[in-house]
Coordinates of C-alpha atoms and ligand atoms in Angstrom, one line a residue:
X1 CA 31.1 -4.7 8.6
X2 CA 30.8 -6.2 5.6
X3 CA 28.7 -5.8 3.6
X4 CA 27.7 -9.4 1.2
X5 CA 24.4 -8.7 -1.0
X6 CA 24.6 -12.6 -2.9
X7 CA 23.2 -15.4 -1.5
X8 CA 26.8 -17.3 -2.9
X9 CA 28.9 -15.3 -0.9
X10 CA 26.8 -14.3 2.5
X11 CA 27.9 -18.2 2.2
X12 CA 31.1 -17.8 2.1
X13 CA 31.0 -15.3 4.7
X14 CA 29.9 -17.8 6.8
X15 CA 31.6 -21.4 5.7
X16 CA 35.2 -19.5 6.2
X17 CA 33.9 -18.6 10.1
X18 CA 32.6 -22.6 10.2
X19 CA 35.5 -23.7 9.4
X20 CA 37.6 -21.5 12.2
X21 CA 34.7 -23.2 15.0
X22 CA 33.4 -19.4 15.3
X23 CA 29.3 -19.6 15.5
X24 CA 26.9 -17.0 14.1
X25 CA 24.3 -15.3 15.3
X26 CA 21.6 -13.4 13.6
X27 CA 19.1 -11.4 12.9
X28 CA 17.1 -10.7 10.6
X29 CA 15.5 -7.3 9.9
X30 CA 13.0 -5.6 7.5
X31 CA 15.6 -2.2 8.3
X32 CA 14.6 1.7 9.5
X33 CA 17.1 0.1 12.2
X34 CA 16.1 1.3 15.4
X35 CA 17.5 0.7 19.6
X36 CA 14.7 -2.9 19.5
X37 CA 16.8 -3.8 16.0
X38 CA 20.1 -3.2 18.7
X39 CA 18.8 -5.0 21.6
X40 CA 18.9 -8.0 19.3
X41 CA 22.7 -7.2 17.8
X42 CA 23.6 -6.8 20.9
X43 CA 22.4 -10.2 22.3
X44 CA 23.7 -11.5 19.3
X45 CA 27.3 -9.9 20.0
X46 CA 27.9 -11.4 23.3
X47 CA 26.2 -14.7 23.1
X48 CA 28.7 -16.0 19.7
X49 CA 31.8 -15.8 17.5
X50 CA 29.9 -13.4 14.8
X51 CA 27.3 -11.9 13.7
X52 CA 25.2 -11.4 10.8
X53 CA 22.1 -8.5 10.0
X54 CA 20.0 -8.8 7.1
X55 CA 19.0 -5.9 5.9
X56 CA 15.5 -6.9 3.3
X57 CA 12.3 -5.5 3.1
X58 CA 10.5 -8.9 2.5
X59 CA 7.5 -8.3 -0.5
X60 CA 6.0 -11.7 0.0
X61 CA 5.1 -10.6 3.2
X62 CA 3.1 -7.9 2.8
X63 CA -0.4 -7.7 1.9
X64 CA -0.5 -4.6 0.9
X65 CA 0.9 -2.0 -1.1
X66 CA 1.0 0.8 -0.3
X67 CA 2.8 -0.5 3.2
X68 CA 5.3 -2.5 0.8
X69 CA 5.7 1.2 -0.9
X70 CA 5.1 3.3 3.1
X71 CA 7.3 1.4 4.5
X72 CA 10.4 3.2 5.7
X73 CA 14.4 2.8 4.3
X74 CA 17.3 5.0 5.4
X75 CA 20.0 1.9 4.8
X76 CA 22.3 4.0 4.6
X77 CA 21.9 5.6 8.7
X78 CA 21.8 1.5 9.4
X79 CA 25.5 0.9 8.1
X80 CA 26.4 3.5 10.5
X81 CA 24.5 2.0 14.1
X82 CA 25.5 -1.8 12.6
X83 CA 29.4 -0.5 12.7
X84 CA 29.1 1.1 15.6
X85 CA 26.6 -2.2 17.6
X86 CA 30.6 -4.1 15.7
X87 CA 28.4 -6.1 13.8
X88 CA 30.3 -8.3 11.8
X89 CA 28.0 -8.6 7.9
X90 CA 24.9 -7.3 6.1
X91 CA 23.4 -9.0 4.1
X92 CA 21.8 -6.9 2.1
X93 CA 20.2 -8.7 -0.9
X94 CA 17.6 -7.0 -4.0
X95 CA 14.4 -8.6 -4.4
X96 CA 15.9 -10.4 -8.0
X97 CA 18.6 -11.5 -5.5
X98 CA 16.8 -13.8 -3.0
X99 CA 13.2 -13.9 -4.8
X100 CA 15.3 -15.4 -9.1
X101 CA 11.8 -17.5 -9.7
X102 CA 8.0 -16.9 -7.3
X103 CA 8.2 -18.6 -4.0
X104 CA 5.5 -21.1 -4.8
X105 CA 6.2 -22.9 -1.0
X106 CA 3.0 -22.6 0.3
X107 CA 3.5 -23.5 4.0
X108 CA 1.1 -25.3 6.5
X109 CA 1.1 -22.9 9.7
X110 CA -2.6 -23.7 11.1
X111 CA -4.3 -22.2 13.8
X112 CA -1.1 -20.3 14.4
X113 CA -1.4 -18.1 11.2
X114 CA -5.3 -17.2 10.8
X115 CA -5.6 -16.0 13.7
X116 CA -5.0 -12.1 14.9
X117 CA -2.0 -11.0 12.9
X118 CA -3.7 -14.1 10.1
X119 CA -6.5 -12.9 9.8
X120 CA -6.2 -9.1 9.1
X121 CA -2.9 -9.8 6.8
X122 CA -4.1 -13.0 5.0
X123 CA -0.7 -14.6 3.7
X124 CA 1.0 -12.6 5.8
X125 CA 2.8 -15.2 8.0
X126 CA 3.6 -17.5 4.8
X127 CA 5.4 -15.1 2.9
X128 CA 7.4 -14.5 6.5
X129 CA 8.0 -18.0 6.5
X130 CA 9.4 -18.1 3.1
X131 CA 11.8 -15.5 3.5
X132 CA 13.1 -16.7 7.3
X133 CA 13.4 -20.3 5.5
X134 CA 15.4 -18.5 2.6
X135 CA 17.8 -16.7 5.0
X136 CA 18.4 -19.5 7.5
X137 CA 19.2 -22.0 4.4
X138 CA 21.8 -18.9 3.0
X139 CA 23.1 -17.3 6.7
X140 CA 23.1 -20.9 8.5
X141 CA 23.8 -19.8 12.2
X142 CA 23.9 -21.4 15.2
X143 CA 21.7 -19.0 17.1
X144 CA 18.7 -16.6 15.3
X145 CA 17.2 -13.7 17.7
X146 CA 14.1 -12.6 17.7
X147 CA 11.9 -9.8 18.6
X148 CA 9.2 -10.3 21.7
X149 CA 7.2 -7.2 20.3
X150 CA 5.8 -9.5 17.1
X151 CA 4.7 -12.3 19.4
X152 CA 3.1 -14.4 16.9
X153 CA 6.2 -14.3 14.5
X154 CA 8.4 -15.2 17.5
X155 CA 6.0 -18.4 18.0
X156 CA 5.7 -18.9 14.4
X157 CA 9.4 -19.1 13.4
X158 CA 10.1 -21.4 16.8
X159 CA 6.8 -23.8 15.2
X160 CA 8.8 -24.2 11.8
X161 CA 11.7 -23.9 13.4
X162 CA 11.2 -27.1 14.7
X163 CA 9.0 -28.8 12.1
X164 CA 11.8 -28.6 9.2
X165 CA 14.4 -29.9 11.8
X166 CA 16.5 -26.2 11.2
X167 CA 19.2 -26.7 14.2
X168 CA 19.1 -23.6 15.2
X169 CA 18.5 -21.4 18.4
X170 CA 15.5 -19.1 18.4
X171 CA 16.9 -16.2 20.7
X172 CA 13.8 -14.1 22.0
X173 CA 14.6 -11.2 23.2
X174 CA 12.5 -8.6 25.2
X175 CA 10.1 -5.9 23.4
X176 CA 12.4 -1.8 23.5
X177 CA 9.9 1.4 23.9
X178 CA 10.0 4.8 24.0
X179 CA 9.9 5.9 27.8
X180 CA 6.3 6.5 27.2
X181 CA 5.3 3.5 26.7
X182 CA 5.5 3.2 23.2
X183 CA 7.2 -0.1 21.0
X184 CA 9.6 1.3 19.2
X185 CA 8.7 0.0 15.6
X186 CA 9.9 1.3 12.1
X187 CA 6.5 2.3 11.4
X188 CA 6.9 4.5 14.4
X189 CA 8.9 7.1 12.2
X190 CA 5.5 7.2 10.0
X191 CA 3.3 8.6 12.9
X192 CA 2.6 12.3 13.1
X193 CA 3.8 14.5 16.0
X194 CA 0.1 14.6 17.1
X195 CA -0.2 10.5 16.2
X196 CA 2.7 10.8 18.1
X197 CA 1.0 11.9 21.0
X198 CA -1.3 9.9 21.0
X199 CA -0.1 6.0 20.9
X200 CA 0.6 5.3 23.7
X201 CA -2.3 5.3 25.1
X202 CA -1.7 1.3 23.2
X203 CA 0.1 0.4 26.0
X204 CA -0.9 2.0 28.9
X205 CA -4.0 1.5 28.6
X206 CA -2.8 -2.3 28.4
X207 CA -1.2 -1.9 31.6
X208 CA -4.2 -0.7 33.2
X209 CA -5.6 -3.6 32.6
X210 CA -3.5 -6.3 33.6
X211 CA -3.3 -4.9 36.8
X212 CA -7.4 -4.4 36.9
X213 CA -7.7 -8.4 36.0
X214 CA -9.2 -9.4 39.0
X215 CA -12.0 -7.7 38.8
X216 CA -13.5 -9.0 35.0
X217 CA -13.8 -12.0 33.3
X218 CA -11.0 -12.3 30.5
X219 CA -15.1 -10.9 27.6
X220 CA -15.3 -7.7 30.4
X221 CA -11.3 -6.7 30.0
X222 CA -11.2 -7.8 26.2
X223 CA -14.4 -4.9 26.0
X224 CA -12.9 -2.7 28.0
X225 CA -9.6 -2.5 26.4
X226 CA -10.5 -1.9 23.0
X227 CA -13.8 0.4 24.3
X228 CA -11.1 2.7 25.8
X229 CA -8.7 2.9 22.7
X230 CA -11.0 3.3 20.3
X231 CA -12.4 6.0 22.4
X232 CA -9.9 8.3 21.4
X233 CA -9.9 10.6 18.4
X234 CA -7.1 8.6 16.3
X235 CA -6.9 5.5 17.5
X236 CA -9.0 2.6 16.5
X237 CA -8.9 -1.6 17.7
X238 CA -8.2 -3.6 14.7
X239 CA -8.4 -6.6 17.3
X240 CA -6.9 -7.5 20.7
X241 CA -6.7 -11.2 22.2
X242 CA -6.5 -12.1 25.0
X243 CA -4.5 -15.7 24.5
X244 CA -2.3 -19.1 25.4
X245 CA 0.7 -18.1 24.8
X246 CA 1.9 -21.6 22.9
X247 CA -1.7 -22.2 21.4
X248 CA -2.2 -18.0 20.0
X249 CA -6.0 -19.4 20.8
X250 CA -8.3 -16.9 23.1
X251 CA -8.5 -18.3 26.6
X252 CA -12.1 -18.2 28.3
X253 CA -11.2 -18.0 31.6
X254 CA -8.0 -16.6 34.4
X255 CA -7.8 -19.8 35.6
X256 CA -6.2 -21.3 32.5
X257 CA -3.0 -23.1 33.6
X258 CA -1.5 -21.3 30.5
X259 CA 1.2 -18.1 30.1
X260 CA -1.6 -15.6 28.7
X261 CA -0.5 -12.5 26.7
X262 CA -2.2 -10.0 25.1
X263 CA -2.0 -9.3 22.1
X264 CA -3.4 -6.6 19.8
X265 CA -3.2 -4.0 16.1
X266 CA -4.6 -0.6 16.9
X267 CA -4.6 2.1 13.3
X268 CA -3.1 5.2 15.1
X269 CA -4.6 7.0 12.0
X270 CA -3.2 5.5 8.7
X271 CA -0.2 3.7 10.9
X272 CA -0.8 0.2 11.6
X273 CA 0.4 -0.7 15.1
X274 CA 1.0 -4.0 16.9
X275 CA 2.2 -4.2 20.8
X276 CA 1.7 -7.1 23.0
X277 CA 2.1 -7.7 27.3
X278 CA 2.1 -10.2 29.1
X279 CA -1.4 -11.2 32.3
Ligands
PAF1 O1 10.6 -9.2 11.6 C1 10.7 -9.0 10.8 O2 11.3 -7.3 10.5 C2 10.4 -9.2 9.9 O3 9.5 -10.1 10.0 C3 11.3 -10.2 9.3 C4 11.4 -11.7 10.5 C5 12.8 -9.2 9.2 C6 11.4 -11.3 8.0 O4 11.2 -9.9 6.9

């Protein structure tokens, strides 16, 4: 497995592969790899001749300095995990390599980026799109793999890939969960033992809501989820919405003809967890 630090070297690796008619699958990550990331890597290995994983904690998508500082990092362990999966190359650039000068591009993502995560993390998605487009331009993959856990991110990446005419297949991969239902996330490492015990309640309460949906209006069900979560000591809901999976607009009635997804952000102590579920 090659560990590549410069954009020039990364592009030349990919060009050599393409000259041999090999396809490139790409898994962008911020490291602290867990089974959720490895599921993306395995999907990529299945469908492509070469798999490239990037590890880069992108400063421009953090709207909170403390969150960036605390973001878990463990590159040596990440490399070991990727070697074991038989990943072909890791792109592991420095901040200076990716941002030799500040990225002044601002992407207008419309309402996709102003709701939910966009409302509570202003500028977050513009930062995600800045780095993902830089990575796409460097790695030039045939396919790129994104987890459904970051549902809004996935929708935005699908949108921008079309808008900017990238010839890249965006492949969504289902969320991987712990046995107790907690969605795998690098941030789970930041939970104390006590917090780790209550965090699965988030998915449990959403799963019950899915089963109960015939009994309540959309608004009543949303209120129920929030009040059940907030009644647990140590959990505080930032938002919970049930949206059209394409437009990310709130739905008002169960009769609306669209795929419906419940998206949530909850503070478990100081750790912000997100998850979603199909309704
Ligand atoms: O989902 C993530 O880990 C990040 O947002 C991504 C896509 C790697 C961009 O930094």
